[in-house]
Each structure stands twice: as C-alpha cells, then as structure tokens.
XYZ file of N, CA and C in Angstrom:
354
model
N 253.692 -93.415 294.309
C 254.667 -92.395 294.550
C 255.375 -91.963 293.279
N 255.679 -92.958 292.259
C 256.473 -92.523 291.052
C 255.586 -91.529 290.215
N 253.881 -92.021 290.432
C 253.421 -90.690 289.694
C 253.274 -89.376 290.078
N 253.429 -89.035 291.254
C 253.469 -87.899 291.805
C 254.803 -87.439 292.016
N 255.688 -88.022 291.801
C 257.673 -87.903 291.573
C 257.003 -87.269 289.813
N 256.615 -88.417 288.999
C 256.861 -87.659 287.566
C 255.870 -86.712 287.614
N 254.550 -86.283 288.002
C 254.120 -85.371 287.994
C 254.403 -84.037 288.636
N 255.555 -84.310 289.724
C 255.652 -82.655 290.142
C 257.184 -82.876 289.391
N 258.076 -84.029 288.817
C 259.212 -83.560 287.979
C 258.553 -83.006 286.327
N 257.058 -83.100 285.985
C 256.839 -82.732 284.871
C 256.590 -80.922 285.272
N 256.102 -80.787 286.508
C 255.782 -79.768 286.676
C 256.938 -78.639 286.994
N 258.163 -78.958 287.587
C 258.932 -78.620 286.936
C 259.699 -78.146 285.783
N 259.512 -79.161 285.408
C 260.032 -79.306 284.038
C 258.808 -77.855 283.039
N 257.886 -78.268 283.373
C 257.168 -77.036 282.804
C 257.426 -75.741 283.260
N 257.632 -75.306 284.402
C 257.895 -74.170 285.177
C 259.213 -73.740 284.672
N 260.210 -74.564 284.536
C 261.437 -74.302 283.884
C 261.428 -73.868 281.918
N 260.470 -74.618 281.193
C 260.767 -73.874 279.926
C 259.548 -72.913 279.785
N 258.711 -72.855 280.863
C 258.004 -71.350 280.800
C 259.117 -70.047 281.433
N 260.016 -70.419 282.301
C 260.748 -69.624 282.510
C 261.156 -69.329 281.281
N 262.465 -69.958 280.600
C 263.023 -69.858 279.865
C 262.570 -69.322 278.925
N 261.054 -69.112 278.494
C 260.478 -68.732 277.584
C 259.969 -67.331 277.705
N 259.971 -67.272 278.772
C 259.564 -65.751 279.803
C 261.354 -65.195 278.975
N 262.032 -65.870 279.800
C 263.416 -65.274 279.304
C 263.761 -64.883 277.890
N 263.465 -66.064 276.930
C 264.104 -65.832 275.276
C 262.547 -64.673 274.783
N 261.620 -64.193 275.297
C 260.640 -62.842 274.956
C 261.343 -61.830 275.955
N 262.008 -61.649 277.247
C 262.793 -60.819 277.639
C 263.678 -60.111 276.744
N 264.430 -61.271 276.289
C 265.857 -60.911 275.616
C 265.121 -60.511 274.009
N 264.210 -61.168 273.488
C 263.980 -60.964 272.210
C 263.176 -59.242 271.874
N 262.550 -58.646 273.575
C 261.668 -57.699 273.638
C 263.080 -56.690 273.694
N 264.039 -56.803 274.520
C 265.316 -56.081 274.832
C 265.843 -56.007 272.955
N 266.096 -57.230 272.363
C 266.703 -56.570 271.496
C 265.803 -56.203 270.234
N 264.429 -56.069 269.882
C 263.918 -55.372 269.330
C 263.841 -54.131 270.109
N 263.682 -53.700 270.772
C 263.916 -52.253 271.925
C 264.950 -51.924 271.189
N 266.287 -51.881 271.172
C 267.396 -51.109 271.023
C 267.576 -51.929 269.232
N 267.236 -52.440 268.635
C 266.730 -52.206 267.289
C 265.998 -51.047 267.095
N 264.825 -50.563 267.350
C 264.007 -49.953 267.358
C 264.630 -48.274 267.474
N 265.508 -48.570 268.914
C 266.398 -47.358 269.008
C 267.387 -47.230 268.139
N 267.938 -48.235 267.585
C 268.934 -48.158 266.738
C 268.354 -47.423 264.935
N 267.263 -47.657 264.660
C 266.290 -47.371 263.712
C 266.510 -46.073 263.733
N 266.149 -45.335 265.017
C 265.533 -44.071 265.800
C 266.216 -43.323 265.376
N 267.461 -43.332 265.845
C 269.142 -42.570 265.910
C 269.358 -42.620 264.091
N 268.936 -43.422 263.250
C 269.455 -43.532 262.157
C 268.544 -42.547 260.948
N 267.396 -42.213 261.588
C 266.225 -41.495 261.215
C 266.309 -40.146 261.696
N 266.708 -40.155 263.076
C 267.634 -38.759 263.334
C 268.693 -38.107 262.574
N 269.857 -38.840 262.568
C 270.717 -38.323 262.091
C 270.822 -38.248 260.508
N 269.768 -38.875 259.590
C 268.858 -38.380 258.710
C 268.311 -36.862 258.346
N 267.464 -36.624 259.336
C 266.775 -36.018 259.389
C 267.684 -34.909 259.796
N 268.562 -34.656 260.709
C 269.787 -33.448 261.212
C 270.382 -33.223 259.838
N 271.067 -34.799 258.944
C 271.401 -34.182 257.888
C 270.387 -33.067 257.201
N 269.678 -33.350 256.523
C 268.989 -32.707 255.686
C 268.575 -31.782 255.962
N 268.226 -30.951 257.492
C 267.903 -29.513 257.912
C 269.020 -29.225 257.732
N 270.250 -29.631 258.156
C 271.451 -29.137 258.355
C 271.747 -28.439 256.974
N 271.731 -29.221 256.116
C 271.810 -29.437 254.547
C 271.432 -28.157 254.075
N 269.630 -27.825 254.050
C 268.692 -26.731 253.859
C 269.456 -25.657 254.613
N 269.645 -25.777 255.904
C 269.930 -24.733 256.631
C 271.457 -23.848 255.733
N 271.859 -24.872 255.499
C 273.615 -24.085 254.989
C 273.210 -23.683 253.542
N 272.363 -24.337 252.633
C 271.971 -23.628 251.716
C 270.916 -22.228 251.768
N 270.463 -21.847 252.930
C 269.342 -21.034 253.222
C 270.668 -19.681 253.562
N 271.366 -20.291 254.653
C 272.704 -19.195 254.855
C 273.225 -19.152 253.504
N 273.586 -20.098 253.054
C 274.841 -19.491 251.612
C 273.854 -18.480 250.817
N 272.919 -18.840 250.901
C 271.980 -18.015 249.831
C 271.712 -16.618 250.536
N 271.510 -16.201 251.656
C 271.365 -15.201 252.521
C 272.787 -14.081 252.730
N 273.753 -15.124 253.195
C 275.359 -14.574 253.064
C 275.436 -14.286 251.754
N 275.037 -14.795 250.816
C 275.854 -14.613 249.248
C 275.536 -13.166 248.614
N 273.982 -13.062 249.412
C 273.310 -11.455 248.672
C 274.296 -10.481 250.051
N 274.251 -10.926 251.084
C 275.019 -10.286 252.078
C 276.480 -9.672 251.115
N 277.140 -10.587 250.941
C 278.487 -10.576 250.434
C 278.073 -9.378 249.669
N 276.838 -9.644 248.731
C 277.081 -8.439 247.037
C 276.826 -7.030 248.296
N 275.988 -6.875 248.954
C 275.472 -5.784 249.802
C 276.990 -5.355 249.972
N 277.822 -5.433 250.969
C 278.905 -4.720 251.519
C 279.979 -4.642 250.606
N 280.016 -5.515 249.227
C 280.930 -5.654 248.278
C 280.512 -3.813 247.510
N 279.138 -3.996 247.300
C 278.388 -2.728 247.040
C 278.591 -1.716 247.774
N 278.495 -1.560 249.263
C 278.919 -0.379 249.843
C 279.884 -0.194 250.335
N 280.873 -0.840 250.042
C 282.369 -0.548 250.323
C 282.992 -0.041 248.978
N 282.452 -0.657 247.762
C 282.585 0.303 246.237
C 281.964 1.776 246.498
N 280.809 2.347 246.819
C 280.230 3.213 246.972
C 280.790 4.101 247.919
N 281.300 3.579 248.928
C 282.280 4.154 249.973
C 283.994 4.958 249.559
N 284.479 4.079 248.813
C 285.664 4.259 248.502
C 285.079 5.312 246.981
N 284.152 5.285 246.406
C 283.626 6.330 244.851
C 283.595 7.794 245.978
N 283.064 7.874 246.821
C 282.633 8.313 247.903
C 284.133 9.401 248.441
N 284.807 8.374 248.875
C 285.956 8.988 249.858
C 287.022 10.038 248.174
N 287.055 8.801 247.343
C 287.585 9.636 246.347
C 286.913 10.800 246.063
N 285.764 11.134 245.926
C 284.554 12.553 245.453
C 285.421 13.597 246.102
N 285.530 13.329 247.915
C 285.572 14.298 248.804
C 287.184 14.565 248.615
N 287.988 13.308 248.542
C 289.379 13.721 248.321
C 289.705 14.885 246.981
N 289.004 14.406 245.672
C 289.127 15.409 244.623
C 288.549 16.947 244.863
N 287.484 16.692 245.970
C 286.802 18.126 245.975
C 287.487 18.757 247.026
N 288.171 18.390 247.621
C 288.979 18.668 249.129
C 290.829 19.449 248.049
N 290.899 18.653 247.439
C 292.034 19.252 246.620
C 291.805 20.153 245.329
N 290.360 20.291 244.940
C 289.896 21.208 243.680
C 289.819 22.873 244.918
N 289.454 22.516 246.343
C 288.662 23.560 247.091
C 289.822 24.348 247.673
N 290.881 23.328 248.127
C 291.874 23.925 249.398
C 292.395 25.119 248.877
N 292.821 24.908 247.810
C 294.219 26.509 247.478
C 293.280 27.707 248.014
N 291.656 27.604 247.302
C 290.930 28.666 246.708
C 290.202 29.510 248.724
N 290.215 28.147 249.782
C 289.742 27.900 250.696
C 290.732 28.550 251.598
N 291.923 28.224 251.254
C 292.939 28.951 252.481
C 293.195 30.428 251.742
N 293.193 30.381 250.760
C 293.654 31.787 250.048
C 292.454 33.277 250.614
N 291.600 32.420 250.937
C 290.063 33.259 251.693
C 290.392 33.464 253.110
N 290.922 32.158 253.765
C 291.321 32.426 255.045
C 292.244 33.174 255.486
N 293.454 33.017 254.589
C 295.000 33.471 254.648
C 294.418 35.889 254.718
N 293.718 35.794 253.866
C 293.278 37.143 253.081
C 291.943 37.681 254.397
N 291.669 36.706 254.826
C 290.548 37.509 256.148
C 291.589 37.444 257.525
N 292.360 36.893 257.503
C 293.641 37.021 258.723
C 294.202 38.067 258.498
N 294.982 38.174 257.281
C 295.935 38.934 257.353
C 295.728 40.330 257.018
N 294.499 40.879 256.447
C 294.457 42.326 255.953
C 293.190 42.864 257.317
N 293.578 42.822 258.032
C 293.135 43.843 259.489
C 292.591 44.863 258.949
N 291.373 45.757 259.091
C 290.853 46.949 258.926
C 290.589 47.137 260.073
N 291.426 48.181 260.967
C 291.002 48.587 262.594
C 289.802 49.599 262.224
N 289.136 49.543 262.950
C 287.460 50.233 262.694
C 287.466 50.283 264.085
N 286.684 51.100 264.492
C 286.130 51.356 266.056
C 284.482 50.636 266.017
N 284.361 50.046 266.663
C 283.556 49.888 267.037
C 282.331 50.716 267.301
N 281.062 50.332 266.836
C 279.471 50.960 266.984
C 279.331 51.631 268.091
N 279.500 50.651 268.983
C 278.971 50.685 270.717
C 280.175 51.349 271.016
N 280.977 51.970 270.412
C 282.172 51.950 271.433
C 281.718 53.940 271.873
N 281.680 54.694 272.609
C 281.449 56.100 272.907
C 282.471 56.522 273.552
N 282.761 57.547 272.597
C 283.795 58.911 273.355
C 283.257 59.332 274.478
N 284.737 59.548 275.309
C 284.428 59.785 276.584
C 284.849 61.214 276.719
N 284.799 61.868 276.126
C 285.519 63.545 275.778
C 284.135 64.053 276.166
C-alpha cells in the first residue's frame, strides 16, 4: 500500500509542478506579449515622430513659398490701388469738366423724326 500511496503522491506531485510550469510559461508568454506590445507602441510613436517631423517641414516649406506668394500680391495690389488712385486724381478735374460742359450747354435742336404738322 505505501507504494501505491508514494506512487500516486509522486504523481501528484508531478501533476502539480507540471501545472505550475504550465503556469510560470503562461505568465512568462503574458509578459513577453505586452513586452512585445510595449516594443510596438515605442516603434510607433517613433515612427509618428518622424512623419510628423517631415510632415511640418514639408508644410513650413510649402507655407513659406505660400507666405512670399500673397506677401507678393498684396505688394502688387496696393502698387496697383495706388496706379488707379494717381490716375483717378490726374483724370477727375479734366473728367467732370467734360461732364459739367455736356450738362450744362443745352443746344435745343428739333429732332430728325420729329414732322410739322402745318
């Protein structure tokens, strides 16, 4: 009887550090897993840097010719508005003095079409 007591307490005993061993590759598979993820996330946010990085140098470089563009046509605009302001004040006296002079000197004329009714 004692060998079949120590043989099913060995068998036990085996069943128990195969468990346990099942268990410490559980826990050891779990924390290489979220190592692995932890790796992951660190290779990501890597990798976000450095597009991120490119990306803001791709804009600064894009915005920067942007900037000269409207810096350029807002100079060209205002060369522009001044032209029409100087030619608007070289034109007016000479412009109303034409208008003022076709208003005011009336020549009554009869009309082509117009027929005596005599």
């Amino acid at each position: 009887m004692t060998s079949q007591s120590q043989g099913i307490h060995q068998l036990l005993q085996a069943e128990k550090r195969a468990k346990d061993k099942l268990e410490e590759a559980k826990k050891r598979k779990v924390k290489r897993i979220k190592q692995a993820k932890d790796e992951a996330m660190v290779e990501i946010d890597q990798y976000r840097m450095q597009r991120d990085k490119e990306f803001r140098m791709k804009q600064s470089k894009i915005m920067g010719s942007q900037s000269n563009l409207s810096e350029e046509i807002e100079e060209q605009t205002l060369e522009k508005i001044k032209e029409l302001h100087g030619s608007y004040n070289k034109c007016m006296d000479s412009v109303l003095t034409q208008v003022l002079n076709m208003v005011c000197d009336v020549k009554p004329e009869i009309h082509m079409n117009y027929r005596a009714t005599n």
